[in-house]
PDB file of C-alpha atoms in Angstrom:
ATOM      1  CA  MET A   6      -6.583  15.542  16.003  1.00 34.00           C
ATOM      2  CA  ARG A   7      -9.044  12.734  15.432  1.00 31.00           C
ATOM      3  CA  ASN A   8      -8.412   9.086  14.914  1.00 33.00           C
ATOM      4  CA  SER A   9     -10.705   6.986  12.828  1.00 31.00           C
ATOM      5  CA  LEU A  10     -11.166   3.271  12.618  1.00 26.00           C
ATOM      6  CA  VAL A  11     -12.444   2.745   9.130  1.00 28.00           C
ATOM      7  CA  THR A  12     -14.810   0.006   8.210  1.00 26.00           C
ATOM      8  CA  GLY A  13     -12.543  -1.405   5.522  1.00 28.00           C
ATOM      9  CA  PHE A  14      -9.251  -2.088   7.288  1.00 26.00           C
ATOM     10  CA  VAL A  15      -6.795  -1.512   4.409  1.00 29.00           C
ATOM     11  CA  ALA A  16      -8.846  -0.028   1.605  1.00 29.00           C
ATOM     12  CA  LEU A  17      -6.033   2.576   1.351  1.00 31.00           C
ATOM     13  CA  ALA A  18      -9.025   4.817   0.633  1.00 31.00           C
ATOM     14  CA  VAL A  19      -8.389   6.441  -2.687  1.00 26.00           C
ATOM     15  CA  LEU A  20      -7.226   3.316  -4.504  1.00 26.00           C
ATOM     16  CA  ALA A  21      -4.908   5.763  -6.156  1.00 29.00           C
ATOM     17  CA  ALA A  22      -3.078   4.260  -9.074  1.00 30.00           C
ATOM     18  CA  ALA A  23      -4.999   1.036  -9.600  1.00 30.00           C
ATOM     19  CA  ALA A  24      -8.431   2.635  -9.783  1.00 31.00           C
ATOM     20  CA  CYS A  25      -8.046   4.040 -13.276  1.00 32.00           C
ATOM     21  CA  THR A  26      -6.517   1.085 -15.053  1.00 34.00           C
ATOM     22  CA  GLU A  27      -8.277  -0.699 -17.885  1.00 34.00           C
ATOM     23  CA  THR A  28      -7.055  -3.995 -16.468  1.00 37.00           C
ATOM     24  CA  PRO A  29      -7.987  -3.875 -12.801  1.00 37.00           C
ATOM     25  CA  THR A  30      -5.862  -5.954 -10.524  1.00 41.00           C
ATOM     26  CA  GLY A  31      -7.253  -8.565  -8.266  1.00 37.00           C
ATOM     27  CA  PRO A  32      -6.327 -11.499  -6.144  1.00 37.00           C
ATOM     28  CA  GLY A  33      -6.089 -14.965  -7.591  1.00 35.00           C
ATOM     29  CA  ALA A  34      -9.145 -17.140  -7.946  1.00 32.00           C
ATOM     30  CA  SER A  35      -7.867 -19.753  -5.510  1.00 31.00           C
ATOM     31  CA  PRO A  36      -8.194 -18.846  -1.829  1.00 31.00           C
ATOM     32  CA  GLY A  37      -4.802 -18.307  -0.214  1.00 34.00           C
ATOM     33  CA  ILE A  38      -2.971 -17.876  -3.506  1.00 35.00           C
ATOM     34  CA  VAL A  39      -2.193 -14.474  -4.950  1.00 35.00           C
ATOM     35  CA  LYS A  40      -2.233 -14.280  -8.705  1.00 40.00           C
ATOM     36  CA  SER A  41       1.195 -13.272  -9.916  1.00 39.00           C
ATOM     37  CA  SER A  42       0.389 -10.086 -11.745  1.00 38.00           C
ATOM     38  CA  VAL A  43       2.583  -9.773 -14.798  1.00 35.00           C
ATOM     39  CA  LYS A  44       0.512  -7.418 -16.899  1.00 37.00           C
ATOM     40  CA  THR A  45       1.005  -3.895 -18.043  1.00 37.00           C
ATOM     41  CA  THR A  46      -2.014  -1.785 -18.803  1.00 40.00           C
ATOM     42  CA  GLY A  47      -3.794  -3.166 -21.833  1.00 39.00           C
ATOM     43  CA  THR A  48      -1.191  -5.736 -22.882  1.00 45.00           C
ATOM     44  CA  ASP A  49       0.483  -8.847 -21.584  1.00 51.00           C
ATOM     45  CA  ALA A  50       3.846  -8.266 -19.986  1.00 53.00           C
ATOM     46  CA  THR A  51       7.020  -9.193 -21.760  1.00 68.00           C
ATOM     47  CA  GLU A  52       9.447 -11.748 -20.369  1.00 73.00           C
ATOM     48  CA  THR A  53      11.594  -8.808 -19.279  1.00 83.00           C
ATOM     49  CA  ASP A  54       8.656  -7.383 -17.289  1.00 88.00           C
ATOM     50  CA  ALA A  55       8.016 -10.772 -15.680  1.00 89.00           C
ATOM     51  CA  ALA A  56      11.690 -10.986 -14.702  1.00 91.00           C
ATOM     52  CA  LYS A  57      11.568  -7.466 -13.210  1.00 92.00           C
ATOM     53  CA  ILE A  58       8.454  -8.333 -11.194  1.00 93.00           C
ATOM     54  CA  ALA A  59      10.033 -11.534  -9.869  1.00 93.00           C
ATOM     55  CA  ALA A  60      13.200  -9.626  -8.881  1.00 94.00           C
ATOM     56  CA  TRP A  61      11.209  -6.825  -7.196  1.00 94.00           C
ATOM     57  CA  THR A  62       9.110  -9.329  -5.274  1.00 95.00           C
ATOM     58  CA  LYS A  63      12.234 -11.014  -3.933  1.00 95.00           C
ATOM     59  CA  GLU A  64      13.881  -7.666  -3.081  1.00 96.00           C
ATOM     60  CA  LEU A  65      10.755  -6.273  -1.396  1.00 97.00           C
ATOM     61  CA  ALA A  66      10.457  -9.182   1.029  1.00 96.00           C
ATOM     62  CA  GLY A  67      11.541  -8.218   4.533  1.00 96.00           C
ATOM     63  CA  THR A  68      10.884  -5.765   7.337  1.00 98.00           C
ATOM     64  CA  TRP A  69      10.753  -2.051   6.572  1.00 98.00           C
ATOM     65  CA  GLN A  70      10.779   0.846   9.040  1.00 98.00           C
ATOM     66  CA  ALA A  71       9.326   4.215   7.985  1.00 97.00           C
ATOM     67  CA  THR A  72      11.479   7.317   8.182  1.00 98.00           C
ATOM     68  CA  LYS A  73       8.534   9.338   6.857  1.00 97.00           C
ATOM     69  CA  ALA A  74       4.774   8.645   6.915  1.00 93.00           C
ATOM     70  CA  GLU A  75       3.305  11.802   5.479  1.00 92.00           C
ATOM     71  CA  GLY A  76      -0.347  12.486   4.801  1.00 87.00           C
ATOM     72  CA  THR A  77      -1.285  15.443   2.606  1.00 84.00           C
ATOM     73  CA  CYS A  78      -4.521  17.352   2.126  1.00 79.00           C
ATOM     74  CA  SER A  79      -3.983  19.027  -1.232  1.00 75.00           C
ATOM     75  CA  CYS A  80      -7.108  21.232  -0.966  1.00 77.00           C
ATOM     76  CA  LEU A  81      -5.943  22.918   2.224  1.00 77.00           C
ATOM     77  CA  ASN A  82      -2.222  22.548   1.563  1.00 78.00           C
ATOM     78  CA  LEU A  83      -1.789  20.646   4.837  1.00 82.00           C
ATOM     79  CA  ARG A  84       0.836  18.010   5.560  1.00 87.00           C
ATOM     80  CA  ARG A  85       1.425  15.827   8.561  1.00 88.00           C
ATOM     81  CA  ASP A  86       4.291  13.385   9.095  1.00 94.00           C
ATOM     82  CA  LEU A  87       3.450  10.809  11.770  1.00 92.00           C
ATOM     83  CA  VAL A  88       7.092   9.709  12.125  1.00 96.00           C
ATOM     84  CA  ALA A  89       8.226  13.302  12.754  1.00 96.00           C
ATOM     85  CA  GLU A  90       5.573  13.428  15.500  1.00 95.00           C
ATOM     86  CA  GLY A  91       7.102  10.405  17.247  1.00 97.00           C
ATOM     87  CA  GLY A  92       5.105   7.633  15.592  1.00 95.00           C
ATOM     88  CA  THR A  93       6.507   4.430  14.169  1.00 97.00           C
ATOM     89  CA  VAL A  94       5.411   2.530  11.078  1.00 96.00           C
ATOM     90  CA  THR A  95       6.709  -0.976  10.446  1.00 97.00           C
ATOM     91  CA  MET A  96       5.835  -2.896   7.283  1.00 96.00           C
ATOM     92  CA  VAL A  97       6.613  -6.592   6.889  1.00 97.00           C
ATOM     93  CA  LEU A  98       6.367  -8.085   3.384  1.00 97.00           C
ATOM     94  CA  GLU A  99       6.612 -11.866   3.253  1.00 97.00           C
ATOM     95  CA  VAL A 100       6.821 -14.201   0.282  1.00 95.00           C
ATOM     96  CA  GLY A 101       5.622 -17.730   0.980  1.00 91.00           C
ATOM     97  CA  GLN A 102       5.194 -20.737  -1.253  1.00 87.00           C
ATOM     98  CA  THR A 103       1.498 -20.074  -1.849  1.00 86.00           C
ATOM     99  CA  GLU A 104       0.990 -16.403  -1.003  1.00 89.00           C
ATOM    100  CA  GLN A 105       2.590 -13.049  -0.305  1.00 95.00           C
ATOM    101  CA  THR A 106       1.459 -11.440   2.926  1.00 95.00           C
ATOM    102  CA  PHE A 107       1.918  -8.025   4.496  1.00 95.00           C
ATOM    103  CA  THR A 108       1.531  -6.551   7.958  1.00 95.00           C
ATOM    104  CA  VAL A 109       1.682  -2.818   8.636  1.00 94.00           C
ATOM    105  CA  THR A 110       1.808  -1.591  12.220  1.00 95.00           C
ATOM    106  CA  LEU A 111       1.335   2.079  13.130  1.00 93.00           C
ATOM    107  CA  THR A 112       2.077   3.187  16.684  1.00 94.00           C
ATOM    108  CA  MET A 113       1.545   6.772  17.814  1.00 92.00           C
ATOM    109  CA  PRO A 114       2.708   7.997  21.249  1.00 95.00           C
ATOM    110  CA  GLY A 115       0.130   7.179  23.920  1.00 94.00           C
ATOM    111  CA  GLU A 116      -2.147   5.292  21.521  1.00 91.00           C
ATOM    112  CA  VAL A 117      -2.901   1.634  20.921  1.00 92.00           C
ATOM    113  CA  PRO A 118      -0.971   0.252  17.907  1.00 94.00           C
ATOM    114  CA  ARG A 119      -3.010  -0.239  14.729  1.00 91.00           C
ATOM    115  CA  VAL A 120      -2.287  -3.305  12.616  1.00 93.00           C
ATOM    116  CA  ASN A 121      -3.253  -3.835   8.969  1.00 91.00           C
ATOM    117  CA  TYR A 122      -2.666  -7.135   7.189  1.00 93.00           C
ATOM    118  CA  GLY A 123      -3.425  -8.962   3.975  1.00 92.00           C
ATOM    119  CA  ILE A 124      -1.884 -10.078   0.719  1.00 93.00           C
ATOM    120  CA  TRP A 125       0.257  -8.122  -1.727  1.00 94.00           C
ATOM    121  CA  TYR A 126       1.964  -8.357  -5.072  1.00 89.00           C
ATOM    122  CA  CYS A 127       3.825  -6.043  -7.397  1.00 92.00           C
ATOM    123  CA  TRP A 128       3.275  -5.461 -11.088  1.00 92.00           C
ATOM    124  CA  ILE A 129       3.806  -2.797 -13.746  1.00 91.00           C
ATOM    125  CA  HIS A 130       1.187  -0.096 -14.322  1.00 85.00           C
ATOM    126  CA  ASP A 131       1.741   2.371 -17.168  1.00 85.00           C
ATOM    127  CA  GLY A 132       5.410   1.429 -17.188  1.00 88.00           C
ATOM    128  CA  ARG A 133       5.862   2.102 -13.457  1.00 91.00           C
ATOM    129  CA  PRO A 134       6.272  -0.418 -10.616  1.00 94.00           C
ATOM    130  CA  GLN A 135       3.267  -0.714  -8.320  1.00 93.00           C
ATOM    131  CA  ILE A 136       2.392  -2.763  -5.243  1.00 93.00           C
ATOM    132  CA  ASP A 137      -1.211  -3.817  -4.712  1.00 89.00           C
ATOM    133  CA  PHE A 138      -2.375  -4.465  -1.142  1.00 89.00           C
ATOM    134  CA  TRP A 139      -5.497  -6.573  -0.502  1.00 89.00           C
ATOM    135  CA  PRO A 140      -7.179  -6.729   2.925  1.00 87.00           C
ATOM    136  CA  GLY A 141      -6.752  -9.982   4.827  1.00 87.00           C
ATOM    137  CA  TRP A 142      -9.992  -9.797   6.791  1.00 84.00           C
ATOM    138  CA  ILE A 143     -12.094 -10.246   3.642  1.00 83.00           C
ATOM    139  CA  PRO A 144     -12.130 -13.840   2.339  1.00 81.00           C
ATOM    140  CA  LEU A 145     -10.350 -14.005  -1.023  1.00 78.00           C
ATOM    141  CA  GLU A 146     -13.439 -15.297  -2.779  1.00 82.00           C
ATOM    142  CA  ASP A 147     -15.349 -12.198  -1.563  1.00 85.00           C
ATOM    143  CA  LEU A 148     -12.774  -9.573  -2.607  1.00 79.00           C
ATOM    144  CA  MET A 149     -13.956  -7.163  -5.262  1.00 80.00           C
ATOM    145  CA  TYR A 150     -12.250  -4.536  -7.379  1.00 74.00           C
ATOM    146  CA  GLY A 151     -11.972  -1.531  -5.100  1.00 72.00           C
ATOM    147  CA  ASP A 152     -11.245  -3.514  -1.927  1.00 78.00           C
ATOM    148  CA  GLY A 153      -7.517  -3.396  -2.615  1.00 80.00           C
ATOM    149  CA  THR A 154      -5.255  -0.436  -3.209  1.00 80.00           C
ATOM    150  CA  GLY A 155      -2.253   0.174  -5.407  1.00 84.00           C
ATOM    151  CA  MET A 156       0.736   2.316  -4.557  1.00 89.00           C
ATOM    152  CA  TYR A 157       3.605   3.200  -6.845  1.00 92.00           C
ATOM    153  CA  PHE A 158       7.026   2.366  -5.473  1.00 95.00           C
ATOM    154  CA  THR A 159      10.722   2.888  -5.998  1.00 95.00           C
ATOM    155  CA  LEU A 160      13.280   0.525  -4.531  1.00 96.00           C
ATOM    156  CA  SER A 161      16.956   1.358  -4.218  1.00 95.00           C
ATOM    157  CA  GLY A 162      19.058  -0.938  -2.069  1.00 92.00           C
ATOM    158  CA  SER A 163      17.747  -0.642   1.478  1.00 96.00           C
ATOM    159  CA  SER A 164      15.416   2.287   0.687  1.00 97.00           C
ATOM    160  CA  LEU A 165      11.778   1.952  -0.367  1.00 97.00           C
ATOM    161  CA  ALA A 166       9.322   4.723  -1.230  1.00 96.00           C
ATOM    162  CA  LEU A 167       5.552   4.206  -1.571  1.00 94.00           C
ATOM    163  CA  TRP A 168       3.161   6.940  -2.658  1.00 91.00           C
ATOM    164  CA  ASP A 169      -0.220   7.926  -4.033  1.00 81.00           C
ATOM    165  CA  GLY A 170      -2.342   5.798  -1.749  1.00 68.00           C
ATOM    166  CA  GLY A 171      -4.952   6.863   0.780  1.00 66.00           C
ATOM    167  CA  THR A 172      -4.263   7.178   4.482  1.00 61.00           C
ATOM    168  CA  ASP A 173      -6.525   4.310   5.554  1.00 63.00           C
ATOM    169  CA  PHE A 174      -3.505   2.091   4.965  1.00 66.00           C
ATOM    170  CA  LEU A 175      -2.354   3.326   8.378  1.00 65.00           C
ATOM    171  CA  ARG A 176      -5.893   3.503   9.823  1.00 64.00           C
ATOM    172  CA  TYR A 177      -5.265   7.121  10.709  1.00 70.00           C
ATOM    173  CA  ASP A 178      -7.109  10.128   9.300  1.00 69.00           C
ATOM    174  CA  PHE A 179      -4.273  12.614   9.981  1.00 75.00           C
ATOM    175  CA  GLY A 180      -6.841  15.035  11.465  1.00 72.00           C
ATOM    176  CA  PHE A 181      -7.756  16.517   8.098  1.00 72.00           C
ATOM    177  CA  PRO A 182     -11.268  17.957   7.760  1.00 71.00           C
ATOM    178  CA  GLU A 183     -13.712  16.109   5.550  1.00 72.00           C
ATOM    179  CA  ILE A 184     -14.119  18.125   2.379  1.00 68.00           C
ATOM    180  CA  THR A 185     -16.356  17.080  -0.494  1.00 66.00           C
ATOM    181  CA  ASP A 186     -14.546  16.690  -3.807  1.00 66.00           C
ATOM    182  CA  CYS A 187     -11.121  17.054  -2.205  1.00 70.00           C
ATOM    183  CA  ARG A 188      -8.398  14.479  -2.415  1.00 64.00           C
ATOM    184  CA  CYS A 189      -7.270  14.664   1.178  1.00 65.00           C
ATOM    185  CA  GLY A 190      -5.204  11.950   2.689  1.00 66.00           C
ATOM    186  CA  LEU A 191      -2.614  11.225   0.020  1.00 76.00           C
ATOM    187  CA  LEU A 192       0.055   9.105   1.590  1.00 86.00           C
ATOM    188  CA  GLU A 193       3.807   9.055   1.037  1.00 92.00           C
ATOM    189  CA  LEU A 194       6.023   6.602   2.883  1.00 94.00           C
ATOM    190  CA  ALA A 195       9.823   6.497   2.964  1.00 97.00           C
ATOM    191  CA  LEU A 196      11.106   3.265   4.482  1.00 97.00           C
ATOM    192  CA  THR A 197      14.439   1.664   5.266  1.00 98.00           C
ATOM    193  CA  ARG A 198      14.998  -2.069   5.473  1.00 97.00           C
ATOM    194  CA  SER A 199      15.384  -3.114   9.109  1.00 92.00           C
ATOM    195  CA  GLY A 200      18.762  -4.596   9.906  1.00 77.00           C
ATOM    196  CA  ASP A 201      20.541  -2.641   7.132  1.00 57.00           C
TER     197      ASP A 201
END
């Protein structure tokens, strides 16, 4: 098993869902303020979409504990669940007056905790809810398309699922071999709201 500290702290590696959109997402132009993304691919969102996004944002705020943090290497048909191996993943999503921030902490037995942080927002991509995460160690004015990563999500009461992002979100390579032209490191998280 090898650990890797990637150069880009949260680049969630594959940029999964957001990478192929015709309307790439990005942080707001003003430092410290996240643009409220209320667009669907190719068209402006309806008032109903804007209402959904506002409701999701409010519901997503809080502390989430992973019950599954599974990385998959599709080329080799390998899977690894860090929670099943004794690790913990805690995600805190906060909604402030001027920005929405996240912190993700991964702790594996006997290892130093890894902490990722930045800004986030949710929107609708191809009719499906998505959360975009943008790294906090890059000044907002320097962020470029590709620095952030989008993950689809489902939210049901105190349960949250995130998927189709790269494993760098946890700063852990899952020990998969590096294979050219292979989409290793797909990430699926199942989380439960802390305190529920």
